[in-house]
PDB file of C-alpha atoms in Angstrom:
ATOM      1  CA  ALA A 129       0.000   0.000   0.000  1.00  0.00           C
ATOM      2  CA  ASP A 130       1.113   3.540  -0.623  1.00  0.00           C
ATOM      3  CA  GLY A 131       2.582   5.585   2.199  1.00  0.00           C
ATOM      4  CA  GLU A 132       5.191   2.992   3.077  1.00  0.00           C
ATOM      5  CA  VAL A 133       8.913   3.598   3.210  1.00  0.00           C
ATOM      6  CA  PRO A 134      10.132   2.870  -0.341  1.00  0.00           C
ATOM      7  CA  LEU A 135      12.241  -0.273  -0.497  1.00  0.00           C
ATOM      8  CA  GLU A 136      14.938   1.580  -2.429  1.00  0.00           C
ATOM      9  CA  SER A 137      15.432   3.870   0.594  1.00  0.00           C
ATOM     10  CA  LEU A 138      16.174   1.013   2.986  1.00  0.00           C
ATOM     11  CA  PRO A 139      19.780   0.577   4.130  1.00  0.00           C
ATOM     12  CA  VAL A 140      21.946  -1.445   1.765  1.00  0.00           C
ATOM     13  CA  SER A 141      25.500  -1.634   3.059  1.00  0.00           C
ATOM     14  CA  LYS A 142      26.699  -4.961   1.723  1.00  0.00           C
ATOM     15  CA  LYS A 143      28.079  -5.624  -1.743  1.00  0.00           C
ATOM     16  CA  GLY A 144      27.724  -8.507  -4.163  1.00  0.00           C
ATOM     17  CA  MET A 145      25.688  -9.747  -7.098  1.00  0.00           C
ATOM     18  CA  MET A 146      22.409  -9.519  -5.160  1.00  0.00           C
ATOM     19  CA  TYR A 147      23.030  -5.896  -4.180  1.00  0.00           C
ATOM     20  CA  ASN A 148      24.250  -4.554  -7.508  1.00  0.00           C
ATOM     21  CA  SER A 149      21.737  -6.048  -9.923  1.00  0.00           C
ATOM     22  CA  GLU A 150      18.030  -6.513 -10.533  1.00  0.00           C
ATOM     23  CA  PHE A 151      18.054  -9.782  -8.563  1.00  0.00           C
ATOM     24  CA  GLY A 152      18.045  -7.977  -5.226  1.00  0.00           C
ATOM     25  CA  GLU A 153      15.180  -5.752  -6.337  1.00  0.00           C
ATOM     26  CA  ILE A 154      13.174  -8.788  -7.444  1.00  0.00           C
ATOM     27  CA  VAL A 155      13.718 -10.568  -4.119  1.00  0.00           C
ATOM     28  CA  ASP A 156      12.775  -7.397  -2.224  1.00  0.00           C
ATOM     29  CA  CYS A 157       9.474  -7.260  -4.124  1.00  0.00           C
ATOM     30  CA  TRP A 158       8.794 -10.936  -3.394  1.00  0.00           C
ATOM     31  CA  LEU A 159       9.544 -10.519   0.310  1.00  0.00           C
ATOM     32  CA  GLU A 160       7.242  -7.518   0.501  1.00  0.00           C
ATOM     33  CA  GLU A 161       4.468  -9.398  -1.329  1.00  0.00           C
ATOM     34  CA  ASP A 162       4.864 -12.358   1.033  1.00  0.00           C
ATOM     35  CA  LEU A 163       4.313 -10.161   4.090  1.00  0.00           C
ATOM     36  CA  LYS A 164       0.710  -9.780   2.897  1.00  0.00           C
ATOM     37  CA  LEU A 165       0.206 -13.568   2.878  1.00  0.00           C
ATOM     38  CA  LYS A 166      -0.236 -16.124   5.622  1.00  0.00           C
ATOM     39  CA  LYS A 167       3.082 -17.623   6.698  1.00  0.00           C
ATOM     40  CA  LYS A 168       2.235 -21.014   5.225  1.00  0.00           C
ATOM     41  CA  ASP A 169       1.704 -19.412   1.807  1.00  0.00           C
ATOM     42  CA  ARG A 170       4.972 -17.459   1.704  1.00  0.00           C
ATOM     43  CA  ARG A 171       7.912 -18.413  -0.505  1.00  0.00           C
ATOM     44  CA  THR A 172      10.687 -20.381   1.161  1.00  0.00           C
ATOM     45  CA  ASN A 173      14.319 -19.424   0.569  1.00  0.00           C
ATOM     46  CA  LYS A 174      14.627 -22.511  -1.608  1.00  0.00           C
ATOM     47  CA  LYS A 175      11.617 -21.469  -3.690  1.00  0.00           C
ATOM     48  CA  ILE A 176      13.041 -17.965  -4.149  1.00  0.00           C
ATOM     49  CA  HIS A 177      16.373 -19.410  -5.313  1.00  0.00           C
ATOM     50  CA  GLU A 178      14.658 -21.797  -7.730  1.00  0.00           C
ATOM     51  CA  ASP A 179      12.413 -19.070  -9.170  1.00  0.00           C
ATOM     52  CA  LEU A 180      15.370 -16.737  -9.679  1.00  0.00           C
ATOM     53  CA  LYS A 181      17.184 -19.446 -11.640  1.00  0.00           C
ATOM     54  CA  LYS A 182      14.155 -20.532 -13.654  1.00  0.00           C
ATOM     55  CA  GLU A 183      12.568 -17.156 -14.425  1.00  0.00           C
ATOM     56  CA  TYR A 184      15.550 -14.785 -14.485  1.00  0.00           C
ATOM     57  CA  GLY A 185      18.611 -16.910 -15.285  1.00  0.00           C
ATOM     58  CA  PHE A 186      20.218 -16.356 -11.883  1.00  0.00           C
ATOM     59  CA  LYS A 187      23.630 -18.063 -11.617  1.00  0.00           C
ATOM     60  CA  GLY A 188      24.328 -17.472  -7.924  1.00  0.00           C
ATOM     61  CA  SER A 189      24.292 -20.061  -5.158  1.00  0.00           C
ATOM     62  CA  TYR A 190      21.537 -20.897  -2.699  1.00  0.00           C
ATOM     63  CA  ARG A 191      23.742 -19.566   0.120  1.00  0.00           C
ATOM     64  CA  THR A 192      24.058 -16.207  -1.663  1.00  0.00           C
ATOM     65  CA  VAL A 193      20.270 -15.897  -1.753  1.00  0.00           C
ATOM     66  CA  CYS A 194      19.882 -16.965   1.892  1.00  0.00           C
ATOM     67  CA  ASP A 195      22.471 -14.426   3.058  1.00  0.00           C
ATOM     68  CA  TYR A 196      20.730 -11.653   1.135  1.00  0.00           C
ATOM     69  CA  ILE A 197      17.296 -12.565   2.533  1.00  0.00           C
ATOM     70  CA  GLN A 198      18.658 -12.727   6.086  1.00  0.00           C
ATOM     71  CA  HIS A 199      20.122  -9.239   5.676  1.00  0.00           C
ATOM     72  CA  ARG A 200      17.181  -7.576   3.918  1.00  0.00           C
ATOM     73  CA  LYS A 201      14.115  -9.112   5.556  1.00  0.00           C
ATOM     74  CA  PRO A 202      14.358  -7.104   8.820  1.00  0.00           C
ATOM     75  CA  PHE A 203      14.524  -3.830   6.883  1.00  0.00           C
ATOM     76  CA  ILE A 204      11.548  -4.794   4.734  1.00  0.00           C
ATOM     77  CA  LYS A 205       9.498  -5.763   7.791  1.00  0.00           C
ATOM     78  CA  GLU A 206      10.423  -2.455   9.407  1.00  0.00           C
ATOM     79  CA  ALA A 207       9.284  -0.580   6.305  1.00  0.00           C
ATOM     80  CA  LYS A 208       5.858  -2.207   6.615  1.00  0.00           C
ATOM     81  CA  MET A 209       5.536  -0.957  10.175  1.00  0.00           C
ATOM     82  CA  LYS A 210       7.060   2.492   9.772  1.00  0.00           C
ATOM     83  CA  ARG A 211       4.951   4.837   7.667  1.00  0.00           C
ATOM     84  CA  TYR A 212       5.350   8.450   6.690  1.00  0.00           C
ATOM     85  CA  GLU A 213       1.668   9.319   6.863  1.00  0.00           C
ATOM     86  CA  ARG A 214      -1.228   7.096   5.980  1.00  0.00           C
ATOM     87  CA  LEU A 215      -2.457   8.126   2.536  1.00  0.00           C
ATOM     88  CA  GLU A 216      -6.033   7.111   1.857  1.00  0.00           C
ATOM     89  CA  HIS A 217      -6.856   6.894  -1.832  1.00  0.00           C
ATOM     90  CA  PRO A 218     -10.343   7.444  -3.236  1.00  0.00           C
ATOM     91  CA  PRO A 219     -11.349   5.211  -6.175  1.00  0.00           C
ATOM     92  CA  GLY A 220     -10.903   7.986  -8.759  1.00  0.00           C
ATOM     93  CA  GLU A 221      -7.333   8.907  -7.822  1.00  0.00           C
ATOM     94  CA  ALA A 222      -4.505   7.926 -10.175  1.00  0.00           C
ATOM     95  CA  GLN A 223      -0.728   8.233 -10.162  1.00  0.00           C
ATOM     96  CA  VAL A 224       1.309   8.617 -13.356  1.00  0.00           C
ATOM     97  CA  ASP A 225       5.012   8.185 -14.065  1.00  0.00           C
ATOM     98  CA  PHE A 226       7.476   7.134 -16.764  1.00  0.00           C
ATOM     99  CA  GLY A 227       9.588   3.998 -16.622  1.00  0.00           C
ATOM    100  CA  ASN A 228      12.593   3.034 -18.744  1.00  0.00           C
ATOM    101  CA  MET A 229      12.209  -0.305 -20.526  1.00  0.00           C
ATOM    102  CA  THR A 230      14.398  -2.239 -22.967  1.00  0.00           C
ATOM    103  CA  VAL A 231      13.071  -3.939 -26.099  1.00  0.00           C
ATOM    104  CA  VAL A 232      14.632  -5.589 -29.155  1.00  0.00           C
ATOM    105  CA  LYS A 233      14.238  -3.616 -32.386  1.00  0.00           C
ATOM    106  CA  ASP A 234      15.805  -4.818 -35.660  1.00  0.00           C
ATOM    107  CA  GLY A 235      18.033  -7.238 -33.768  1.00  0.00           C
ATOM    108  CA  ALA A 236      19.424  -4.636 -31.368  1.00  0.00           C
ATOM    109  CA  TYR A 237      18.508  -3.521 -27.870  1.00  0.00           C
ATOM    110  CA  LYS A 238      16.545  -0.280 -27.740  1.00  0.00           C
ATOM    111  CA  ASP A 239      15.493   1.782 -24.714  1.00  0.00           C
ATOM    112  CA  ILE A 240      11.945   3.117 -24.727  1.00  0.00           C
ATOM    113  CA  LYS A 241       9.764   5.038 -22.306  1.00  0.00           C
ATOM    114  CA  LEU A 242       6.684   3.438 -20.790  1.00  0.00           C
ATOM    115  CA  LEU A 243       4.084   5.797 -19.351  1.00  0.00           C
ATOM    116  CA  ILE A 244       2.220   4.031 -16.553  1.00  0.00           C
ATOM    117  CA  MET A 245      -0.964   5.047 -14.773  1.00  0.00           C
ATOM    118  CA  SER A 246      -1.954   3.217 -11.589  1.00  0.00           C
ATOM    119  CA  PHE A 247      -4.958   3.458  -9.286  1.00  0.00           C
ATOM    120  CA  PRO A 248      -3.880   2.887  -5.648  1.00  0.00           C
ATOM    121  CA  TYR A 249      -7.443   2.051  -4.530  1.00  0.00           C
ATOM    122  CA  SER A 250      -7.753  -0.942  -6.867  1.00  0.00           C
ATOM    123  CA  ASN A 251      -4.062  -1.469  -7.759  1.00  0.00           C
ATOM    124  CA  ALA A 252      -5.070  -1.421 -11.443  1.00  0.00           C
ATOM    125  CA  GLY A 253      -2.318  -0.463 -13.873  1.00  0.00           C
ATOM    126  CA  PHE A 254      -2.286   0.760 -17.472  1.00  0.00           C
ATOM    127  CA  ALA A 255       0.722   1.328 -19.743  1.00  0.00           C
ATOM    128  CA  TYR A 256       1.576   2.996 -23.044  1.00  0.00           C
ATOM    129  CA  PRO A 257       5.006   2.954 -24.797  1.00  0.00           C
ATOM    130  CA  LEU A 258       6.543   6.156 -26.125  1.00  0.00           C
ATOM    131  CA  PRO A 259       9.828   7.229 -27.742  1.00  0.00           C
ATOM    132  CA  ALA A 260      10.528  10.129 -25.350  1.00  0.00           C
ATOM    133  CA  GLU A 261       9.398  11.995 -22.210  1.00  0.00           C
ATOM    134  CA  ASN A 262       8.644  15.312 -23.914  1.00  0.00           C
ATOM    135  CA  SER A 263       5.354  17.185 -23.610  1.00  0.00           C
ATOM    136  CA  GLU A 264       3.896  15.849 -26.851  1.00  0.00           C
ATOM    137  CA  CYS A 265       4.585  12.227 -25.868  1.00  0.00           C
ATOM    138  CA  PHE A 266       3.339  12.751 -22.313  1.00  0.00           C
ATOM    139  CA  LEU A 267      -0.022  14.163 -23.412  1.00  0.00           C
ATOM    140  CA  GLU A 268      -0.439  11.554 -26.148  1.00  0.00           C
ATOM    141  CA  GLY A 269       0.316   8.863 -23.575  1.00  0.00           C
ATOM    142  CA  LEU A 270      -2.191  10.244 -21.067  1.00  0.00           C
ATOM    143  CA  LYS A 271      -4.891  10.364 -23.727  1.00  0.00           C
ATOM    144  CA  ASN A 272      -4.309   6.700 -24.564  1.00  0.00           C
ATOM    145  CA  LEU A 273      -4.232   5.706 -20.894  1.00  0.00           C
ATOM    146  CA  PHE A 274      -7.598   7.405 -20.338  1.00  0.00           C
ATOM    147  CA  HIS A 275      -8.969   5.413 -23.271  1.00  0.00           C
ATOM    148  CA  GLN A 276      -7.634   2.147 -21.821  1.00  0.00           C
ATOM    149  CA  ALA A 277      -9.105   2.924 -18.403  1.00  0.00           C
ATOM    150  CA  GLY A 278     -12.483   3.754 -19.913  1.00  0.00           C
ATOM    151  CA  GLY A 279     -12.565   7.227 -18.400  1.00  0.00           C
ATOM    152  CA  VAL A 280     -10.645  10.105 -16.868  1.00  0.00           C
ATOM    153  CA  PRO A 281      -9.484  10.008 -13.219  1.00  0.00           C
ATOM    154  CA  THR A 282     -10.838  12.790 -11.047  1.00  0.00           C
ATOM    155  CA  TYR A 283      -7.398  13.406  -9.549  1.00  0.00           C
ATOM    156  CA  ILE A 284      -3.900  12.658 -10.883  1.00  0.00           C
ATOM    157  CA  ARG A 285      -0.636  12.776  -8.950  1.00  0.00           C
ATOM    158  CA  ILE A 286       2.473  13.231 -11.089  1.00  0.00           C
ATOM    159  CA  ASP A 287       6.177  13.714 -10.605  1.00  0.00           C
ATOM    160  CA  ASN A 288       7.715  17.108 -11.391  1.00  0.00           C
ATOM    161  CA  LEU A 289       8.063  16.106 -15.040  1.00  0.00           C
ATOM    162  CA  ALA A 290       9.569  18.678 -17.385  1.00  0.00           C
ATOM    163  CA  ALA A 291       6.826  17.632 -19.811  1.00  0.00           C
ATOM    164  CA  ALA A 292       4.242  19.203 -17.489  1.00  0.00           C
ATOM    165  CA  VAL A 293       5.992  21.354 -14.866  1.00  0.00           C
ATOM    166  CA  VAL A 294       7.846  24.547 -15.777  1.00  0.00           C
ATOM    167  CA  SER A 295       8.917  25.549 -12.268  1.00  0.00           C
ATOM    168  CA  ILE A 296       8.523  24.492  -8.627  1.00  0.00           C
ATOM    169  CA  GLY A 297       7.421  27.079  -6.075  1.00  0.00           C
ATOM    170  CA  LYS A 298       6.818  26.877  -2.339  1.00  0.00           C
ATOM    171  CA  GLY A 299       4.806  23.954  -0.997  1.00  0.00           C
ATOM    172  CA  GLU A 300       2.371  22.725  -3.631  1.00  0.00           C
ATOM    173  CA  GLU A 301       2.838  25.754  -5.883  1.00  0.00           C
ATOM    174  CA  ARG A 302       3.719  24.750  -9.447  1.00  0.00           C
ATOM    175  CA  THR A 303       3.824  26.475 -12.814  1.00  0.00           C
ATOM    176  CA  TYR A 304       2.593  24.094 -15.495  1.00  0.00           C
ATOM    177  CA  THR A 305       3.188  24.236 -19.239  1.00  0.00           C
ATOM    178  CA  ASP A 306       0.492  25.879 -21.350  1.00  0.00           C
ATOM    179  CA  SER A 307      -0.097  22.666 -23.298  1.00  0.00           C
ATOM    180  CA  PHE A 308      -0.608  20.668 -20.092  1.00  0.00           C
ATOM    181  CA  LEU A 309      -3.017  23.271 -18.687  1.00  0.00           C
ATOM    182  CA  ARG A 310      -5.076  23.152 -21.899  1.00  0.00           C
ATOM    183  CA  PHE A 311      -5.063  19.347 -21.756  1.00  0.00           C
ATOM    184  CA  GLN A 312      -6.135  19.387 -18.100  1.00  0.00           C
ATOM    185  CA  ALA A 313      -8.955  21.857 -18.786  1.00  0.00           C
ATOM    186  CA  HIS A 314     -10.181  19.773 -21.725  1.00  0.00           C
ATOM    187  CA  TYR A 315     -10.342  16.512 -19.743  1.00  0.00           C
ATOM    188  CA  GLY A 316     -11.392  18.089 -16.451  1.00  0.00           C
ATOM    189  CA  PHE A 317      -9.134  16.400 -13.890  1.00  0.00           C
ATOM    190  CA  GLU A 318      -7.313  17.830 -10.882  1.00  0.00           C
ATOM    191  CA  VAL A 319      -3.541  17.460 -10.681  1.00  0.00           C
ATOM    192  CA  GLN A 320      -0.920  17.569  -7.961  1.00  0.00           C
ATOM    193  CA  ALA A 321       2.831  17.320  -8.454  1.00  0.00           C
ATOM    194  CA  CYS A 322       4.810  15.528  -5.760  1.00  0.00           C
ATOM    195  CA  ASN A 323       7.132  17.379  -3.445  1.00  0.00           C
ATOM    196  CA  PRO A 324      10.803  17.160  -4.480  1.00  0.00           C
ATOM    197  CA  ALA A 325      12.579  14.022  -3.209  1.00  0.00           C
ATOM    198  CA  SER A 326       9.271  12.564  -2.000  1.00  0.00           C
ATOM    199  CA  GLY A 327       8.892   9.400  -4.039  1.00  0.00           C
ATOM    200  CA  HIS A 328       6.641   7.865  -1.374  1.00  0.00           C
ATOM    201  CA  GLU A 329       3.907  10.293  -2.462  1.00  0.00           C
ATOM    202  CA  LYS A 330       3.552   8.310  -5.680  1.00  0.00           C
ATOM    203  CA  GLY A 331       4.732   5.004  -4.285  1.00  0.00           C
ATOM    204  CA  ASN A 332       1.965   3.006  -5.946  1.00  0.00           C
ATOM    205  CA  VAL A 333       2.972   3.906  -9.496  1.00  0.00           C
ATOM    206  CA  GLU A 334       6.680   3.495  -8.709  1.00  0.00           C
ATOM    207  CA  LYS A 335       5.952  -0.054  -7.586  1.00  0.00           C
ATOM    208  CA  LYS A 336       3.828  -0.576 -10.705  1.00  0.00           C
ATOM    209  CA  VAL A 337       6.754   0.544 -12.890  1.00  0.00           C
ATOM    210  CA  ASN A 338       9.040  -1.998 -11.187  1.00  0.00           C
ATOM    211  CA  TYR A 339       6.364  -4.698 -11.326  1.00  0.00           C
ATOM    212  CA  THR A 340       5.836  -4.109 -15.053  1.00  0.00           C
ATOM    213  CA  ARG A 341       9.565  -4.196 -15.769  1.00  0.00           C
ATOM    214  CA  ASN A 342      10.127  -7.378 -13.741  1.00  0.00           C
ATOM    215  CA  ASN A 343       7.122  -9.236 -15.156  1.00  0.00           C
ATOM    216  CA  PHE A 344       6.978  -8.164 -18.812  1.00  0.00           C
ATOM    217  CA  PHE A 345      10.375  -6.770 -19.841  1.00  0.00           C
ATOM    218  CA  THR A 346      13.021  -9.043 -18.282  1.00  0.00           C
ATOM    219  CA  THR A 347      12.940 -11.126 -21.461  1.00  0.00           C
ATOM    220  CA  HIS A 348      13.068  -8.140 -23.778  1.00  0.00           C
ATOM    221  CA  PRO A 349      10.051  -8.156 -26.118  1.00  0.00           C
ATOM    222  CA  ILE A 350      10.550  -7.763 -29.857  1.00  0.00           C
ATOM    223  CA  MET A 351       9.306  -4.418 -31.114  1.00  0.00           C
ATOM    224  CA  GLU A 352       8.188  -3.921 -34.701  1.00  0.00           C
ATOM    225  CA  ASP A 353       6.902  -0.406 -34.086  1.00  0.00           C
ATOM    226  CA  PHE A 354       5.266   1.538 -31.258  1.00  0.00           C
ATOM    227  CA  SER A 355       1.763   0.628 -32.417  1.00  0.00           C
ATOM    228  CA  GLN A 356       2.498  -3.104 -32.212  1.00  0.00           C
ATOM    229  CA  LEU A 357       4.263  -2.692 -28.855  1.00  0.00           C
ATOM    230  CA  ALA A 358       1.330  -0.703 -27.457  1.00  0.00           C
ATOM    231  CA  GLU A 359      -1.092  -3.440 -28.499  1.00  0.00           C
ATOM    232  CA  TRP A 360       1.100  -6.119 -26.908  1.00  0.00           C
ATOM    233  CA  ILE A 361       1.576  -4.406 -23.532  1.00  0.00           C
ATOM    234  CA  GLN A 362      -2.102  -3.492 -23.354  1.00  0.00           C
ATOM    235  CA  LYS A 363      -3.052  -7.176 -23.717  1.00  0.00           C
ATOM    236  CA  GLU A 364      -0.538  -8.108 -21.013  1.00  0.00           C
ATOM    237  CA  MET A 365      -1.907  -5.474 -18.640  1.00  0.00           C
ATOM    238  CA  VAL A 366      -5.517  -6.522 -19.288  1.00  0.00           C
ATOM    239  CA  ALA A 367      -4.631 -10.114 -18.365  1.00  0.00           C
ATOM    240  CA  ASP A 368      -2.694  -8.940 -15.311  1.00  0.00           C
ATOM    241  CA  ARG A 369      -5.719  -7.047 -13.977  1.00  0.00           C
ATOM    242  CA  GLU A 370      -7.523 -10.378 -13.662  1.00  0.00           C
ATOM    243  CA  ARG A 371      -5.281 -11.171 -10.684  1.00  0.00           C
ATOM    244  CA  PRO A 372      -7.024 -11.081  -7.287  1.00  0.00           C
ATOM    245  CA  HIS A 373      -6.452  -7.929  -5.265  1.00  0.00           C
ATOM    246  CA  TYR A 374      -4.193  -8.775  -2.324  1.00  0.00           C
ATOM    247  CA  GLU A 375      -6.653  -7.316   0.229  1.00  0.00           C
ATOM    248  CA  LYS A 376     -10.109  -7.045  -1.331  1.00  0.00           C
ATOM    249  CA  GLY A 377     -10.683 -10.678  -2.370  1.00  0.00           C
ATOM    250  CA  VAL A 378     -11.842  -9.795  -5.908  1.00  0.00           C
ATOM    251  CA  SER A 379      -9.953  -9.303  -9.154  1.00  0.00           C
ATOM    252  CA  ILE A 380      -8.147  -6.003  -9.659  1.00  0.00           C
ATOM    253  CA  GLN A 381     -10.335  -5.342 -12.695  1.00  0.00           C
ATOM    254  CA  GLU A 382     -13.475  -5.536 -10.550  1.00  0.00           C
TER     255      GLU A 382
END
């Protein structure tokens, strides 16, 4: 749930393959997910090691994984208990952010931007691939995300993106670009930019970016063009929203 201490802010003092690669991030996510389950349903260290090898090509030893889990688990448990402030999210509130993803285009690796919109209340996520983070791409991406979601959120929380924010004033004061203000007026939503260095304020979408990368882009998809890639990721996200919500007992889509 949002409002928790971000995992990336937890102390990491040790070094090694688990601390300097995506493997540690993946295990952190699994450990956090397991805290929401009954103990009997949580992954064992052996299961985590096997899944890393099978799903992500991990070459490290079982002992390496056990040592990492022993070191990180107390910090992750502490993060669940220690909160900044409890943020309650109404159903119509969304968070939006870009993520960097890697695809294969014409036989070579290519970095693309993925604009992701998440709804903390339901944990639903929507994604749209773009070539850049400029204003034109940002607004085109938002328009497509609204279409995927079947409507416009009443309230959107964003980062201080250059595509939307010209300058940062005191507190919540922001100067937005003219194009973003016209877009906002046309679609009729409220917006709030996060405070600087306050990633926890949009923690839900940050987790959704990591979740999307770890579940759909670790084996880099082949990209013909952005239209084909958009169709592919939309199908993946639709299927993913059929998962049961971890607290509500119904599918995320419902």
